[in-house]
Amino acid sequence: MDIALLRRRHRPTDGNRGREGWLIGVYPPGEETPILAVTNHPVNVVHDGVTYTSYNCSAEPPDTDAEYALPEARIRISNVLRALIVSLHDNDFYRGFRVAILPYNAAEPTADYSDQVKELEWVTHDMKGHDLIVTLGVAAELTRPVPPDLYAAHSCRHRFRLSAGAYGSRCGYTAQTIEAIGLTPGQPVALTVTGHPYVDGDLVEISGAGGLTPELNDYWLVTKTGDDTFTLNETDGDDYSGVWDESGVVGHYYCDQHRKACIARGQLSSLSGLPGLESEALKVGV
């Protein structure tokens, strides 16, 4: 896949160059209304019923050096944190949200830019003074079944592998037995797994669980409710029928990391000398 983020891509048909910029919208999963809409135009822009607030935006080229990581790109939005800090916390820091970026030319405010929209995933962010630096990755549909350590250049949560074979294989899969499944109408499906490692927003895979219609065997985002319990997001116990056959496991993928890769990733926090957003293109090629 080749995702190019829009360098001076739209020109009015009448030859007037106009003032170009980007419209950036941040959308919660499954939602069509942005909870954050900004533009690098000098004034606010209203497009398709959405008001994009003017902020100074810039971008840096994607990182492609971290071993086995898909490239990532960063956008800095200046002086925005005072307005966003509460929203960032209330929305779990926007992790996993969809970021839609489209070009916009003030000379053609009613033009259809839909075929030029690029959508990426909000991977993480940093806060520098009053600036917000957003790390963007490829679309979530491509990465959701994959552990972040395989594709997120900023992620080094696992131990270093200091010598070949020191900690066994680099990547793997681990699973635990499901001890109970709770189906309460109006409540998310609840699982009991003693000593599970999961926290809010983790992705798990359920396999081998039988007796229920529809099946629970799929990938799920979870919410931790206790040391031994968690629920499956966007489920309702009333939607399932049958009797669970007391089988199945819940698991996740993991990866160890090389020291070199993690050191390289640790150096990515330098954000000096960012090129202007309007004059630079971001390219994420996979």
Tab-separated table of C-alpha atoms in Angstrom:
chain	number	residue	atom	x	y	z
A	1	MET	CA	0.000	0.000	0.000
A	2	ASP	CA	1.218	3.510	-0.744
A	3	ILE	CA	-0.239	6.427	1.223
A	4	ALA	CA	0.924	9.865	0.046
A	5	LEU	CA	-0.215	12.816	2.080
A	6	LEU	CA	-0.960	15.595	-0.296
A	7	ARG	CA	1.700	18.063	-1.360
A	8	ARG	CA	0.044	20.918	-3.290
A	9	ARG	CA	-2.236	18.412	-4.943
A	10	HIS	CA	-5.312	20.507	-5.684
A	11	ARG	CA	-5.366	23.286	-8.262
A	12	PRO	CA	-8.500	25.218	-9.281
A	13	THR	CA	-9.607	24.589	-12.849
A	14	ASP	CA	-9.527	28.315	-13.645
A	15	GLY	CA	-5.765	28.476	-13.075
A	16	ASN	CA	-6.022	30.525	-9.875
A	17	ARG	CA	-3.549	28.992	-7.448
A	18	GLY	CA	-5.529	30.111	-4.422
A	19	ARG	CA	-4.394	29.449	-0.866
A	20	GLU	CA	-3.841	25.775	-0.216
A	21	GLY	CA	-3.820	23.888	3.044
A	22	TRP	CA	-4.924	20.778	4.872
A	23	LEU	CA	-8.127	19.976	6.718
A	24	ILE	CA	-7.486	17.447	9.479
A	25	GLY	CA	-10.340	15.660	11.244
A	26	VAL	CA	-10.055	13.174	14.116
A	27	TYR	CA	-12.865	10.622	14.373
A	28	PRO	CA	-13.682	8.094	17.129
A	29	PRO	CA	-13.998	4.496	15.885
A	30	GLY	CA	-17.230	4.058	13.948
A	31	GLU	CA	-18.165	7.752	14.121
A	32	GLU	CA	-18.641	10.187	11.239
A	33	THR	CA	-18.488	13.410	13.281
A	34	PRO	CA	-14.978	14.595	14.208
A	35	ILE	CA	-14.167	15.455	17.813
A	36	LEU	CA	-11.163	17.465	16.638
A	37	ALA	CA	-11.023	19.472	13.395
A	38	VAL	CA	-8.072	21.743	12.576
A	39	THR	CA	-6.593	23.413	9.512
A	40	ASN	CA	-3.310	25.115	8.666
A	41	HIS	CA	-5.195	27.878	6.819
A	42	PRO	CA	-4.752	31.349	8.365
A	43	VAL	CA	-8.492	31.487	9.069
A	44	ASN	CA	-11.085	28.944	10.138
A	45	VAL	CA	-12.567	26.873	7.317
A	46	VAL	CA	-16.105	25.483	7.102
A	47	HIS	CA	-16.282	22.468	4.805
A	48	ASP	CA	-19.011	19.819	4.527
A	49	GLY	CA	-20.690	21.238	7.616
A	50	VAL	CA	-17.553	20.913	9.767
A	51	THR	CA	-15.698	23.938	11.161
A	52	TYR	CA	-11.924	23.433	11.019
A	53	THR	CA	-10.176	25.724	13.505
A	54	SER	CA	-7.039	27.487	12.304
A	55	TYR	CA	-3.801	26.412	14.008
A	56	ASN	CA	-0.168	26.495	12.982
A	57	CYS	CA	0.540	22.958	11.747
A	58	SER	CA	3.756	21.375	10.526
A	59	ALA	CA	4.965	17.878	9.769
A	60	GLU	CA	8.114	15.807	9.715
A	61	PRO	CA	8.964	13.002	7.272
A	62	PRO	CA	8.087	9.443	8.321
A	63	ASP	CA	10.527	7.332	10.287
A	64	THR	CA	11.584	4.186	8.445
A	65	ASP	CA	14.663	3.137	10.429
A	66	ALA	CA	13.201	1.152	13.316
A	67	GLU	CA	13.613	-2.548	12.688
A	68	TYR	CA	10.469	-4.342	11.515
A	69	ALA	CA	8.302	-1.268	12.050
A	70	LEU	CA	5.951	0.206	9.511
A	71	PRO	CA	6.816	3.849	8.807
A	72	GLU	CA	5.174	6.490	10.935
A	73	ALA	CA	4.674	10.205	10.400
A	74	ARG	CA	4.161	13.069	12.817
A	75	ILE	CA	2.135	16.251	12.691
A	76	ARG	CA	2.672	19.106	15.160
A	77	ILE	CA	-0.288	21.356	15.986
A	78	SER	CA	0.936	24.453	17.819
A	79	ASN	CA	-0.709	26.207	20.783
A	80	VAL	CA	-3.645	23.807	20.862
A	81	LEU	CA	-3.212	21.975	24.167
A	82	ARG	CA	-5.031	24.487	26.354
A	83	ALA	CA	-8.175	23.853	24.332
A	84	LEU	CA	-7.670	20.083	24.051
A	85	ILE	CA	-6.225	18.840	27.321
A	86	VAL	CA	-9.572	17.801	28.870
A	87	SER	CA	-10.748	16.192	25.642
A	88	LEU	CA	-7.489	14.245	25.294
A	89	HIS	CA	-7.989	12.635	28.678
A	90	ASP	CA	-11.731	12.083	28.268
A	91	ASN	CA	-11.182	10.271	24.968
A	92	ASP	CA	-8.348	7.971	26.106
A	93	PHE	CA	-5.817	10.200	24.362
A	94	TYR	CA	-7.480	9.462	20.984
A	95	ARG	CA	-5.525	6.188	20.617
A	96	GLY	CA	-6.955	4.129	17.781
A	97	PHE	CA	-8.923	7.066	16.397
A	98	ARG	CA	-9.151	7.683	12.659
A	99	VAL	CA	-7.430	10.766	11.239
A	100	ALA	CA	-8.750	12.030	7.901
A	101	ILE	CA	-6.546	14.478	6.001
A	102	LEU	CA	-7.707	16.255	2.864
A	103	PRO	CA	-6.370	19.114	0.749
A	104	TYR	CA	-8.328	22.338	0.531
A	105	ASN	CA	-7.994	25.350	-1.738
A	106	ALA	CA	-9.649	28.604	-0.690
A	107	ALA	CA	-10.259	29.449	-4.353
A	108	GLU	CA	-12.640	26.478	-4.639
A	109	PRO	CA	-14.360	26.147	-1.265
A	110	THR	CA	-17.191	23.986	-2.625
A	111	ALA	CA	-15.020	21.560	-4.610
A	112	ASP	CA	-15.374	17.824	-3.999
A	113	TYR	CA	-12.155	16.687	-2.341
A	114	SER	CA	-13.471	13.271	-1.301
A	115	ASP	CA	-11.297	11.344	-3.758
A	116	GLN	CA	-8.178	12.917	-2.219
A	117	VAL	CA	-8.902	12.123	1.428
A	118	LYS	CA	-6.264	10.008	3.167
A	119	GLU	CA	-7.118	8.191	6.380
A	120	LEU	CA	-4.521	7.113	8.952
A	121	GLU	CA	-4.625	5.840	12.527
A	122	TRP	CA	-3.802	8.016	15.543
A	123	VAL	CA	-1.088	5.854	17.113
A	124	THR	CA	0.094	8.066	19.965
A	125	HIS	CA	0.970	11.665	20.782
A	126	ASP	CA	3.416	13.848	22.686
A	127	MET	CA	2.796	17.167	24.424
A	128	LYS	CA	5.535	19.787	24.108
A	129	GLY	CA	4.679	23.028	25.861
A	130	HIS	CA	1.361	24.033	24.313
A	131	ASP	CA	1.991	21.953	21.178
A	132	LEU	CA	0.468	18.575	20.339
A	133	ILE	CA	2.596	16.172	18.272
A	134	VAL	CA	0.528	13.364	16.775
A	135	THR	CA	2.081	10.125	15.542
A	136	LEU	CA	0.173	8.665	12.597
A	137	GLY	CA	0.343	5.122	11.255
A	138	VAL	CA	-1.326	3.126	8.521
A	139	ALA	CA	-5.054	2.480	8.707
A	140	ALA	CA	-6.200	0.452	11.724
A	141	GLU	CA	-7.828	-2.191	9.533
A	142	LEU	CA	-4.344	-3.267	8.435
A	143	THR	CA	-2.763	-3.361	11.883
A	144	ARG	CA	-5.547	-4.358	14.257
A	145	PRO	CA	-4.713	-8.112	14.351
A	146	VAL	CA	-0.984	-7.356	14.749
A	147	PRO	CA	0.773	-6.529	18.039
A	148	PRO	CA	1.904	-2.873	18.184
A	149	ASP	CA	5.501	-4.008	18.625
A	150	LEU	CA	5.486	-5.227	15.036
A	151	TYR	CA	4.378	-1.980	13.437
A	152	ALA	CA	4.666	0.928	15.872
A	153	ALA	CA	8.068	2.561	15.714
A	154	HIS	CA	7.569	4.209	19.109
A	155	SER	CA	6.739	0.942	20.897
A	156	CYS	CA	9.448	-0.822	22.890
A	157	ARG	CA	7.534	-2.228	25.814
A	158	HIS	CA	9.166	-5.654	25.705
A	159	ARG	CA	12.602	-6.679	26.936
A	160	PHE	CA	15.643	-6.387	24.680
A	161	ARG	CA	17.029	-9.516	23.090
A	162	LEU	CA	20.718	-9.029	23.880
A	163	SER	CA	21.998	-12.187	22.186
A	164	ALA	CA	20.631	-14.671	19.695
A	165	GLY	CA	18.137	-16.986	21.334
A	166	ALA	CA	18.614	-15.477	24.796
A	167	TYR	CA	14.883	-15.095	25.300
A	168	GLY	CA	13.641	-17.640	22.803
A	169	SER	CA	11.862	-16.629	19.625
A	170	ARG	CA	11.406	-12.932	18.830
A	171	CYS	CA	7.631	-13.095	18.425
A	172	GLY	CA	4.985	-15.476	19.629
A	173	TYR	CA	1.472	-16.081	20.870
A	174	THR	CA	0.277	-16.804	24.390
A	175	ALA	CA	-3.181	-17.795	25.581
A	176	GLN	CA	-5.101	-18.516	28.780
A	177	THR	CA	-8.142	-20.665	29.409
A	178	ILE	CA	-11.505	-18.934	29.637
A	179	GLU	CA	-13.045	-19.835	33.004
A	180	ALA	CA	-16.421	-18.138	32.672
A	181	ILE	CA	-18.457	-16.087	30.201
A	182	GLY	CA	-21.160	-13.766	31.509
A	183	LEU	CA	-24.103	-12.842	29.283
A	184	THR	CA	-26.158	-10.164	31.034
A	185	PRO	CA	-28.757	-8.336	28.902
A	186	GLY	CA	-27.795	-4.701	28.447
A	187	GLN	CA	-24.225	-5.305	29.601
A	188	PRO	CA	-21.031	-6.127	27.661
A	189	VAL	CA	-20.037	-9.777	27.463
A	190	ALA	CA	-17.828	-10.495	30.497
A	191	LEU	CA	-14.981	-13.011	30.654
A	192	THR	CA	-13.197	-14.486	33.651
A	193	VAL	CA	-9.533	-15.323	33.048
A	194	THR	CA	-7.433	-15.610	36.201
A	195	GLY	CA	-4.481	-13.226	36.265
A	196	HIS	CA	-5.030	-11.885	32.759
A	197	PRO	CA	-2.546	-9.176	31.624
A	198	TYR	CA	-4.990	-6.958	29.758
A	199	VAL	CA	-5.806	-3.281	30.224
A	200	ASP	CA	-8.399	-1.006	28.619
A	201	GLY	CA	-8.078	-0.948	24.842
A	202	ASP	CA	-5.989	-4.106	24.456
A	203	LEU	CA	-6.753	-6.382	21.527
A	204	VAL	CA	-7.360	-10.064	22.293
A	205	GLU	CA	-8.228	-13.096	20.218
A	206	ILE	CA	-10.844	-15.573	21.407
A	207	SER	CA	-10.683	-19.023	19.847
A	208	GLY	CA	-12.233	-22.422	20.499
A	209	ALA	CA	-15.221	-21.097	22.461
A	210	GLY	CA	-18.344	-23.005	21.430
A	211	GLY	CA	-22.030	-23.230	22.194
A	212	LEU	CA	-22.974	-19.596	21.594
A	213	THR	CA	-24.694	-17.987	18.629
A	214	PRO	CA	-23.169	-15.909	17.142
A	215	GLU	CA	-19.692	-17.179	17.980
A	216	LEU	CA	-17.343	-15.168	20.163
A	217	ASN	CA	-14.319	-16.452	18.269
A	218	ASP	CA	-12.874	-13.231	16.877
A	219	TYR	CA	-10.630	-10.279	17.720
A	220	TRP	CA	-11.990	-7.984	20.437
A	221	LEU	CA	-10.994	-4.760	22.148
A	222	VAL	CA	-11.417	-5.143	25.897
A	223	THR	CA	-12.095	-3.129	29.038
A	224	LYS	CA	-10.477	-4.318	32.256
A	225	THR	CA	-12.949	-4.745	35.125
A	226	GLY	CA	-10.706	-6.624	37.556
A	227	ASP	CA	-7.502	-8.611	37.913
A	228	ASP	CA	-9.346	-11.707	36.695
A	229	THR	CA	-12.111	-10.181	34.578
A	230	PHE	CA	-12.645	-8.001	31.527
A	231	THR	CA	-15.445	-7.193	29.093
A	232	LEU	CA	-15.602	-7.185	25.308
A	233	ASN	CA	-16.200	-3.722	23.872
A	234	GLU	CA	-19.285	-3.064	21.735
A	235	THR	CA	-21.061	-6.268	22.787
A	236	ASP	CA	-24.352	-6.917	24.574
A	237	GLY	CA	-25.096	-10.147	26.405
A	238	ASP	CA	-28.627	-10.036	25.032
A	239	ASP	CA	-27.297	-10.543	21.494
A	240	TYR	CA	-26.075	-14.081	22.229
A	241	SER	CA	-28.049	-17.278	22.650
A	242	GLY	CA	-27.189	-20.842	23.577
A	243	VAL	CA	-25.121	-22.305	26.381
A	244	TRP	CA	-21.362	-21.851	26.479
A	245	ASP	CA	-19.659	-25.265	26.331
A	246	GLU	CA	-16.911	-24.235	28.787
A	247	SER	CA	-14.215	-24.368	26.143
A	248	GLY	CA	-11.949	-21.790	24.525
A	249	VAL	CA	-8.953	-19.601	25.191
A	250	VAL	CA	-8.173	-15.900	25.008
A	251	GLY	CA	-4.754	-14.883	23.752
A	252	HIS	CA	-2.557	-12.196	22.277
A	253	TYR	CA	0.565	-11.857	20.168
A	254	TYR	CA	3.814	-10.468	21.539
A	255	CYS	CA	7.303	-9.588	20.340
A	256	ASP	CA	10.720	-9.056	21.897
A	257	GLN	CA	12.874	-6.243	20.555
A	258	HIS	CA	16.491	-5.796	19.564
A	259	ARG	CA	18.414	-3.154	21.503
A	260	LYS	CA	19.397	-1.369	18.273
A	261	ALA	CA	15.786	-0.977	17.195
A	262	CYS	CA	14.669	0.322	20.565
A	263	ILE	CA	17.520	2.796	20.821
A	264	ALA	CA	16.608	4.109	17.384
A	265	ARG	CA	13.000	4.462	18.455
A	266	GLY	CA	14.031	6.315	21.578
A	267	GLN	CA	15.693	8.949	19.443
A	268	LEU	CA	12.509	9.796	17.583
A	269	SER	CA	11.399	12.394	20.133
A	270	SER	CA	13.515	15.096	18.474
A	271	LEU	CA	11.094	17.316	16.627
A	272	SER	CA	13.336	20.233	15.734
A	273	GLY	CA	13.483	21.659	12.254
A	274	LEU	CA	10.112	20.444	11.071
A	275	PRO	CA	9.350	21.360	7.472
A	276	GLY	CA	6.253	23.364	6.677
A	277	LEU	CA	3.116	21.290	6.257
A	278	GLU	CA	2.101	22.999	3.042
A	279	SER	CA	5.441	22.492	1.314
A	280	GLU	CA	6.215	18.957	2.441
A	281	ALA	CA	4.634	15.609	1.713
A	282	LEU	CA	4.374	12.685	4.069
A	283	LYS	CA	4.682	9.301	2.464
A	284	VAL	CA	3.948	6.042	4.209
A	285	GLY	CA	4.873	3.154	1.951
A	286	VAL	CA	4.315	-0.462	2.893
